Short mmCIF file of C-alpha atoms in Angstrom, two decimals:
data_model
loop_
_atom_site.label_atom_id
_atom_site.label_comp_id
_atom_site.label_asym_id
_atom_site.label_seq_id
_atom_site.Cartn_x
_atom_site.Cartn_y
_atom_site.Cartn_z
CA UNK O 84 77.76 116.42 -30.94
CA UNK O 85 77.11 114.92 -27.62
CA UNK O 86 74.05 116.99 -27.24
CA UNK O 87 72.65 115.67 -30.52
CA UNK O 88 73.29 112.01 -29.38
CA UNK O 89 71.62 112.80 -26.17
CA UNK O 90 68.58 114.32 -27.78
CA UNK O 91 68.14 111.27 -30.13
CA UNK O 92 68.23 108.91 -27.18
CA UNK O 93 65.47 110.76 -25.59
CA UNK O 94 63.29 110.54 -28.69
CA UNK O 95 63.96 106.81 -29.10
CA UNK O 96 63.23 106.22 -25.47
CA UNK O 97 59.87 108.15 -25.81
CA UNK O 98 58.99 106.24 -29.11
CA UNK O 99 59.52 102.95 -27.37
CA UNK O 100 57.27 104.02 -24.48
CA UNK O 101 54.52 105.28 -26.76
CA UNK O 102 54.52 101.89 -28.89
CA UNK O 103 54.37 99.85 -25.72
CA UNK O 104 51.15 101.65 -24.40
CA UNK O 105 49.51 101.26 -27.79
CA UNK O 106 50.27 97.67 -28.08
CA UNK O 107 49.02 97.16 -24.47
CA UNK O 108 45.66 98.66 -25.43
CA UNK O 109 45.40 96.51 -28.50
CA UNK O 110 46.30 93.41 -26.56
CA UNK O 111 43.62 94.12 -23.97
CA UNK O 112 40.98 94.45 -26.62
CA UNK O 113 42.14 91.35 -28.33
CA UNK O 114 41.96 89.33 -25.20
CA UNK O 115 38.42 90.64 -24.51
CA UNK O 116 37.13 89.65 -27.89
CA UNK O 117 38.80 86.31 -27.58
CA UNK O 118 37.08 85.75 -24.20
CA UNK O 119 33.65 86.59 -25.61
CA UNK O 120 34.28 84.16 -28.65
CA UNK O 121 35.48 81.45 -26.13
CA UNK O 122 32.23 81.86 -24.03
CA UNK O 123 30.04 81.68 -26.97
CA UNK O 124 31.45 78.38 -27.99
CA UNK O 125 31.50 76.81 -24.69
CA UNK O 126 27.81 77.69 -23.78
CA UNK O 127 25.75 77.72 -26.84
CA UNK O 128 22.30 79.08 -26.81
CA UNK O 129 19.38 76.54 -26.55
CA UNK O 130 18.00 75.44 -29.81
CA UNK O 131 14.78 77.38 -30.58
CA UNK O 132 13.22 74.04 -32.03
CA UNK O 133 13.88 72.20 -28.82
CA UNK O 134 12.30 74.94 -26.58
CA UNK O 135 9.28 75.08 -28.78
CA UNK O 136 8.79 71.25 -28.70
CA UNK O 137 9.02 71.17 -24.90
CA UNK O 138 6.48 74.03 -24.52
CA UNK O 139 4.10 72.40 -26.82
CA UNK O 140 4.36 69.06 -25.00
CA UNK O 141 3.73 70.68 -21.67
CA UNK O 142 0.79 72.66 -22.92
CA UNK O 143 -0.56 69.42 -24.39
CA UNK O 144 -0.24 67.61 -21.03
CA UNK O 145 -1.99 70.55 -19.17
CA UNK O 146 -4.82 70.47 -21.84
CA UNK O 147 -5.35 66.61 -21.54
CA UNK O 148 -5.32 66.90 -17.66
CA UNK O 149 -7.84 69.74 -17.61
CA UNK O 150 -10.13 67.73 -20.12
CA UNK O 151 -9.90 64.72 -17.76
CA UNK O 152 -10.78 66.92 -14.78
CA UNK O 153 -13.69 68.43 -16.65
CA UNK O 154 -14.98 65.08 -17.71
CA UNK O 155 -14.69 63.75 -14.13
CA UNK O 156 -16.59 66.79 -12.76
CA UNK O 157 -19.30 66.18 -15.50
CA UNK O 158 -19.37 62.45 -14.61
CA UNK O 159 -19.87 63.22 -10.99
CA UNK O 160 -22.53 65.77 -11.66
CA UNK O 161 -24.45 63.25 -13.96
CA UNK O 162 -24.22 60.62 -11.21
CA UNK O 163 -25.32 63.09 -8.54
CA UNK O 164 -28.26 64.15 -10.72
CA UNK O 165 -29.20 60.49 -11.40
CA UNK O 166 -29.06 59.61 -7.70
CA UNK O 167 -30.94 62.76 -6.60
CA UNK O 168 -33.35 62.13 -9.41
CA UNK O 169 -34.09 58.60 -8.22
CA UNK O 170 -34.46 59.79 -4.68
CA UNK O 171 -36.99 62.52 -5.60
CA UNK O 172 -38.85 60.13 -7.70
CA UNK O 173 -39.29 57.44 -4.95
CA UNK O 174 -40.75 58.29 -1.55
CA UNK O 175 -39.32 54.77 -0.53
CA UNK O 176 -35.86 55.80 -1.33
CA UNK O 177 -36.28 58.95 0.71
CA UNK O 178 -37.35 56.96 3.70
CA UNK O 179 -34.53 54.43 3.23
CA UNK O 180 -32.08 57.34 3.16
CA UNK O 181 -33.68 58.79 6.29
CA UNK O 182 -33.43 55.31 8.03
CA UNK O 183 -29.87 55.07 7.14
CA UNK O 184 -29.03 58.30 8.76
CA UNK O 185 -31.07 57.40 11.68
CA UNK O 186 -29.16 54.18 11.98
CA UNK O 187 -25.84 56.04 12.10
CA UNK O 188 -27.09 58.39 14.65
CA UNK O 189 -28.39 55.61 16.70
CA UNK O 190 -25.19 53.63 16.63
CA UNK O 191 -23.33 56.71 17.68
CA UNK O 192 -25.66 57.17 20.64
CA UNK O 193 -25.26 53.57 21.62
CA UNK O 194 -21.50 54.00 21.53
CA UNK O 195 -21.64 57.07 23.67
CA UNK O 196 -23.93 55.26 26.22
CA UNK O 197 -21.51 52.41 26.38
CA UNK O 198 -18.55 54.73 26.77
CA UNK O 199 -20.31 56.67 29.53
CA UNK O 200 -21.26 53.57 31.28
CA UNK O 201 -17.69 52.23 31.32
CA UNK O 202 -16.31 55.61 32.30
CA UNK O 203 -18.62 55.81 35.25
CA UNK O 204 -17.78 52.42 36.43
CA UNK O 205 -21.33 51.17 36.09
CA UNK O 206 -22.02 47.50 35.79
CA UNK O 207 -22.75 46.26 32.25
CA UNK O 208 -24.93 43.37 31.43
CA UNK O 209 -23.48 40.30 29.49
CA UNK O 210 -25.76 41.24 26.48
CA UNK O 211 -24.36 44.80 26.38
CA UNK O 212 -20.65 43.51 26.44
CA UNK O 213 -21.29 41.51 23.27
CA UNK O 214 -23.08 43.95 21.01
CA UNK O 215 -22.15 42.02 17.90
CA UNK O 216 -24.59 39.30 18.93
CA UNK O 217 -27.57 41.73 19.02
CA UNK O 218 -26.73 44.30 16.29
CA UNK O 219 -26.93 41.82 13.52
CA UNK O 220 -30.67 41.33 14.14
CA UNK O 221 -33.33 43.78 13.41
CA UNK O 222 -36.23 43.54 15.82
CA UNK O 223 -39.80 44.85 15.63
CA UNK O 224 -40.18 45.71 19.32
CA UNK O 225 -38.67 45.47 22.85
CA UNK O 226 -41.34 44.93 25.41
CA UNK O 227 -40.06 45.94 28.94
CA UNK O 228 -42.31 44.67 31.73
CA UNK O 229 -41.77 46.89 34.74
CA UNK O 230 -41.65 44.98 37.96
CA UNK O 231 -40.49 45.23 41.45
CA UNK O 232 -38.72 42.92 44.03
CA UNK O 233 -42.13 42.09 45.76
CA UNK O 234 -43.95 41.20 42.61
CA UNK O 235 -42.82 37.49 42.16
CA UNK O 236 -46.41 36.33 42.00
CA UNK O 237 -47.24 38.84 39.35
CA UNK O 238 -44.37 37.80 37.19
CA UNK O 239 -45.40 34.13 37.41
CA UNK O 240 -48.90 35.09 36.43
CA UNK O 241 -47.59 36.94 33.37
CA UNK O 242 -45.33 33.84 32.49
CA UNK O 243 -48.39 31.60 32.76
CA UNK O 244 -50.44 33.65 30.37
CA UNK O 245 -49.23 36.20 27.84
CA UNK O 246 -45.46 35.95 28.04
CA UNK O 247 -44.06 32.79 26.36
CA UNK O 248 -41.65 30.88 28.50
CA UNK O 249 -38.09 29.72 27.84
CA UNK O 250 -37.41 28.40 24.41
CA UNK O 251 -40.68 29.73 22.99
CA UNK O 252 -39.64 33.24 24.05
CA UNK O 253 -36.31 32.78 22.33
CA UNK O 254 -38.04 31.50 19.14
CA UNK O 255 -40.23 34.62 19.29
CA UNK O 256 -37.24 36.86 19.26
CA UNK O 257 -35.66 34.92 16.36
CA UNK O 258 -38.78 34.48 14.13
CA UNK O 259 -40.95 37.42 15.00
CA UNK O 260 -38.37 40.02 16.16
CA UNK O 261 -40.12 40.59 19.59
CA UNK O 262 -37.98 40.81 22.68
CA UNK O 263 -39.64 40.47 25.97
CA UNK O 264 -37.97 40.98 29.40
CA UNK O 265 -38.96 41.84 32.98
CA UNK O 266 -37.29 45.12 33.89
CA UNK O 267 -35.70 45.68 37.27
CA UNK O 268 -32.76 47.45 38.84
CA UNK O 269 -31.03 46.71 42.09
CA UNK O 270 -31.61 47.23 45.83
CA UNK O 271 -30.05 49.94 47.92
CA UNK O 272 -27.74 47.26 49.09
CA UNK O 273 -26.42 45.62 45.95
CA UNK O 274 -25.81 41.86 46.48
CA UNK O 275 -28.25 41.63 49.32
CA UNK O 276 -31.06 39.19 49.67
CA UNK O 277 -33.40 40.95 47.24
CA UNK O 278 -30.72 40.97 44.38
CA UNK O 279 -29.90 37.34 45.14
CA UNK O 280 -33.59 36.38 44.99
CA UNK O 281 -33.81 38.04 41.47
CA UNK O 282 -30.55 36.42 40.43
CA UNK O 283 -31.91 33.04 41.20
CA UNK O 284 -35.22 33.80 39.34
CA UNK O 285 -33.07 34.87 36.36
CA UNK O 286 -31.07 31.58 36.54
CA UNK O 287 -34.29 29.65 36.20
CA UNK O 288 -36.16 31.74 33.61
CA UNK O 289 -33.61 33.97 31.82
CA UNK O 290 -36.19 36.71 31.24
CA UNK O 291 -34.84 39.74 33.08
CA UNK O 292 -33.23 42.94 31.97
CA UNK O 293 -31.19 44.35 34.92
CA UNK O 294 -30.63 47.99 35.06
CA UNK O 295 -28.13 50.16 36.73
CA UNK O 296 -30.79 51.74 38.85
CA UNK O 297 -31.80 51.73 42.49
CA UNK O 298 -35.35 50.51 42.85
CA UNK O 299 -38.04 52.64 44.52
CA UNK O 300 -41.48 54.08 43.79
CA UNK O 301 -40.33 57.69 43.74
CA UNK O 302 -37.59 56.67 41.20
CA UNK O 303 -39.87 55.45 38.59
CA UNK O 304 -39.03 58.28 36.04
CA UNK O 305 -35.42 57.51 36.39
CA UNK O 306 -35.99 53.89 35.94
CA UNK O 307 -38.07 54.58 32.73
CA UNK O 308 -35.20 56.72 31.41
CA UNK O 309 -32.70 54.09 32.13
CA UNK O 310 -34.81 51.33 30.60
CA UNK O 311 -35.23 52.94 27.28
CA UNK O 312 -31.41 53.96 27.30
CA UNK O 313 -30.42 50.46 28.05
CA UNK O 314 -32.92 48.66 25.73
CA UNK O 315 -31.95 51.04 22.87
CA UNK O 316 -28.23 50.08 23.38
CA UNK O 317 -28.87 46.38 23.40
CA UNK O 318 -31.33 45.90 20.75
CA UNK O 319 -31.97 47.51 17.49
CA UNK O 320 -35.72 47.67 17.23
CA UNK O 321 -38.38 49.68 15.56
CA UNK O 322 -40.29 50.30 18.91
CA UNK O 323 -39.70 50.08 22.58
CA UNK O 324 -42.54 49.32 24.86
CA UNK O 325 -43.01 49.83 28.61
CA UNK O 326 -45.83 47.95 30.37
CA UNK O 327 -46.55 47.29 34.01
CA UNK O 328 -46.67 43.71 35.32
CA UNK O 329 -50.33 43.92 36.29
CA UNK O 330 -51.61 44.53 32.82
CA UNK O 331 -52.80 41.96 30.38
CA UNK O 332 -51.22 42.22 26.84
CA UNK O 333 -51.98 40.48 23.60
CA UNK O 334 -48.57 40.57 22.00
CA UNK O 335 -49.44 39.63 18.46
CA UNK O 336 -52.27 42.38 18.39
CA UNK O 337 -49.64 44.82 19.87
CA UNK O 338 -47.19 43.90 17.30
CA UNK O 339 -49.70 44.35 14.41
CA UNK O 340 -50.74 47.76 15.88
CA UNK O 341 -47.18 49.12 16.07
CA UNK O 342 -46.27 47.75 12.67
CA UNK O 343 -48.76 50.25 11.18
CA UNK O 344 -46.47 53.13 12.31
CA UNK O 345 -43.13 51.63 11.15
CA UNK O 346 -42.63 54.41 8.51
CA UNK O 347 -43.16 57.11 11.08
CA UNK O 348 -39.88 58.32 12.55
CA UNK O 349 -41.10 59.85 15.77
CA UNK O 350 -44.26 58.23 17.03
CA UNK O 351 -45.40 58.16 20.67
CA UNK O 352 -48.34 55.66 21.13
CA UNK O 353 -50.64 55.08 24.07
CA UNK O 354 -53.86 56.07 25.61
CA UNK O 355 -53.51 59.84 25.88
CA UNK O 356 -54.81 61.76 28.87
CA UNK O 357 -54.59 65.06 30.57
CA UNK O 358 -55.23 64.65 34.34
CA UNK O 359 -55.35 67.31 36.94
CA UNK O 360 -52.08 68.52 38.61
CA UNK O 361 -52.53 67.46 42.27
CA UNK O 362 -50.90 70.14 44.53
CA UNK O 363 -52.20 68.71 47.78
CA UNK O 364 -49.57 66.78 49.67
CA UNK O 365 -50.43 63.30 51.04
CA UNK O 366 -52.66 62.26 48.08
CA UNK O 367 -51.68 59.71 45.43
CA UNK O 368 -49.94 61.07 42.42
CA UNK O 369 -49.19 64.27 44.32
CA UNK O 370 -47.01 66.61 42.08
CA UNK O 371 -44.30 68.43 44.08
CA UNK O 372 -43.61 70.70 41.23
CA UNK O 373 -47.20 71.68 40.69
CA UNK O 374 -46.25 75.39 40.44
CA UNK O 375 -44.67 74.78 37.09
CA UNK O 376 -47.94 73.97 35.55
CA UNK O 377 -49.46 77.31 36.31
CA UNK O 378 -52.44 78.17 38.60
CA UNK O 379 -53.90 75.59 41.04
CA UNK O 380 -56.34 73.28 39.39
CA UNK O 381 -54.57 73.23 36.00
CA UNK O 382 -54.17 70.04 33.97
CA UNK O 383 -51.05 68.32 32.62
CA UNK O 384 -50.12 68.39 29.00
CA UNK O 385 -51.24 65.38 26.91
CA UNK O 386 -49.28 62.19 27.71
CA UNK O 387 -49.89 58.56 27.51
CA UNK O 388 -51.07 56.72 30.64
CA UNK O 389 -48.43 54.73 32.39
CA UNK O 390 -49.92 51.26 32.11
CA UNK O 391 -48.56 50.77 28.54
CA UNK O 392 -47.02 52.94 25.98
CA UNK O 393 -44.67 52.62 23.02
CA UNK O 394 -42.21 54.91 21.43
CA UNK O 395 -40.37 54.57 18.13
CA UNK O 396 -36.73 54.18 17.67
CA UNK O 397 -35.75 57.76 17.09
CA UNK O 398 -37.42 58.84 20.32
CA UNK O 399 -35.54 56.12 22.28
CA UNK O 400 -32.35 57.48 20.71
CA UNK O 401 -33.38 61.08 21.79
CA UNK O 402 -33.72 59.81 25.37
CA UNK O 403 -30.45 57.96 25.24
CA UNK O 404 -28.49 60.86 23.80
CA UNK O 405 -29.99 63.48 26.24
CA UNK O 406 -30.54 61.31 29.35
CA UNK O 407 -28.38 63.51 31.51
CA UNK O 408 -30.46 66.62 30.92
CA UNK O 409 -34.04 65.27 30.77
CA UNK O 410 -35.94 66.45 33.73
CA UNK O 411 -37.61 63.93 35.94
CA UNK O 412 -41.06 64.60 37.50
CA UNK O 413 -42.39 62.33 40.28
CA UNK O 414 -44.88 60.65 37.96
CA UNK O 415 -43.12 58.66 35.19
CA UNK O 416 -45.79 58.92 32.61
CA UNK O 417 -45.64 62.75 32.99
CA UNK O 418 -41.94 62.75 32.68
CA UNK O 419 -42.05 60.78 29.56
CA UNK O 420 -44.61 63.16 27.99
CA UNK O 421 -42.46 66.20 29.02
CA UNK O 422 -39.47 64.89 27.17
CA UNK O 423 -41.22 65.02 23.92
CA UNK O 424 -42.69 68.62 24.21
CA UNK O 425 -41.24 70.93 21.74
CA UNK O 426 -40.24 67.94 19.42
CA UNK O 427 -41.81 67.13 16.15
CA UNK O 428 -43.60 63.96 17.55
CA UNK O 429 -46.80 62.31 16.43
CA UNK O 430 -48.99 61.47 19.43
CA UNK O 431 -51.12 58.45 18.73
CA UNK O 432 -54.20 58.09 21.06
CA UNK O 433 -55.12 54.36 20.78
CA UNK O 434 -57.84 53.36 23.16
CA UNK O 435 -57.23 49.62 22.28
CA UNK O 436 -54.14 49.96 24.64
CA UNK O 437 -56.38 50.72 27.65
CA UNK O 438 -59.51 48.44 27.68
CA UNK O 439 -61.23 47.69 30.94
CA UNK O 440 -61.37 44.08 32.12
CA UNK O 441 -65.09 44.10 31.88
CA UNK O 442 -65.32 45.25 28.29
CA UNK O 443 -62.41 43.47 26.72
CA UNK O 444 -64.35 40.29 26.58
CA UNK O 445 -67.21 41.45 24.42
CA UNK O 446 -64.75 43.35 22.28
CA UNK O 447 -62.89 40.15 21.75
CA UNK O 448 -66.05 38.41 20.74
CA UNK O 449 -66.73 40.99 18.26
CA UNK O 450 -63.39 40.64 16.60
CA UNK O 451 -62.00 43.93 18.10
CA UNK O 452 -59.32 42.38 20.40
CA UNK O 453 -57.75 44.81 22.84
CA UNK O 454 -54.09 45.29 22.96
CA UNK O 455 -54.03 45.74 26.69
CA UNK O 456 -56.56 45.36 29.52
CA UNK O 457 -56.60 46.54 33.24
CA UNK O 458 -58.95 48.01 35.82
CA UNK O 459 -58.77 51.82 35.94
CA UNK O 460 -59.72 51.88 39.60
CA UNK O 461 -56.46 49.86 40.44
CA UNK O 462 -54.24 51.39 37.76
CA UNK O 463 -53.77 47.72 36.67
CA UNK O 464 -55.67 44.51 37.15
CA UNK O 465 -56.97 44.37 40.72
CA UNK O 466 -55.41 41.46 42.44
CA UNK O 467 -53.64 40.60 39.14
CA UNK O 468 -51.70 37.62 40.45
CA UNK O 469 -55.01 35.89 41.05
CA UNK O 470 -57.03 37.20 38.18
CA UNK O 471 -54.45 37.31 35.24
CA UNK O 472 -55.50 33.83 34.14
CA UNK O 473 -59.21 34.85 34.09
CA UNK O 474 -58.61 37.81 32.11
CA UNK O 475 -56.39 35.92 29.73
CA UNK O 476 -59.05 33.42 29.19
CA UNK O 477 -61.77 35.89 28.48
CA UNK O 478 -59.82 38.64 26.66
CA UNK O 479 -56.80 36.75 25.08
CA UNK O 480 -56.16 36.66 21.37
CA UNK O 481 -55.69 32.85 21.37
CA UNK O 482 -52.66 30.64 21.68
CA UNK O 483 -51.98 30.31 17.92
CA UNK O 484 -52.27 34.08 17.21
CA UNK O 485 -48.67 34.89 17.96
CA UNK O 486 -47.46 31.95 15.82
CA UNK O 487 -49.54 32.86 12.90
CA UNK O 488 -48.78 36.64 13.18
CA UNK O 489 -46.73 38.18 10.38
CA UNK O 490 -45.41 41.76 10.90
#
């Protein structure tokens, strides 16, 4: 009996244990399904219609932006074609564009020259310190009259003949666009008696361009380079002219002659020559670097005679930009000619820029007025301080010519 009860107890215990495990499995499965159902209700899937609308709107925006971009590109292309078409149609437009580019290059060169002058501690003229007063005005030409400390009488003879004095000269700048200055540097002892004499003369006449340059005959090439660099930085002109103070010049005729070449970007005007290279020491115009020109007896390349020559704005800009690397020969006219070798420069041989003082009179009477007159034997007018008035009377263009001139 007791064995039966014991056996039944074991069966009941086993049955309870078996049921408990089955229910545990069912409960786990139930909880898992409940968890999935709960998750689906808390985070529903996005509505397909909403996603579709957002995608369509985004695609539409991209399409509109693409069309705007395409239309902008087409508009720019049309404008570019229109502009280029006008440029190709009109030579004047091409020249205007060329001048605009040249102006920007020149302004950059002037700024570089100013910066270099300041960095080197060089004295700067008052005109140069106020570029806004000179850059507003476009000039036809700047005429620099090369002079020396000992040439006071020559300067006075020029002032009494072909260079207008005082207010007339200023009026000439304003109305005709012609700037005229005597060009001189300073002595080996700055502030000495020679410099003070020039300063007193400047206070009286106001017609000097002072250079950061030590005066000396063997330094004429350096002076010429400094003159063009300084004049280019101070005045915006079509041409820059250098003339000696013992040469007679008809300014109106010079202006009219240069105006003919205004549309030429790189022009070098003067009486072109090709003299012998003088290797012998002690003679005038001796060339210390004669060996660079080949065998003895050779001639120089073509260059303008030094009494008077003119260069266009782009060439003055070239000198200004490259001033530190341009080689200086002992003769300044040779130096200037050498600087343009290898460049696309038009050389103009104009014999009206080098008339003799004996033939300029009959040429004037025939209506063929000379631009400049001097004596070849003296490389200028012989005894110019005494004879300048006589040459002016015989060969001058007339007092009213400059007032009536239009460039």
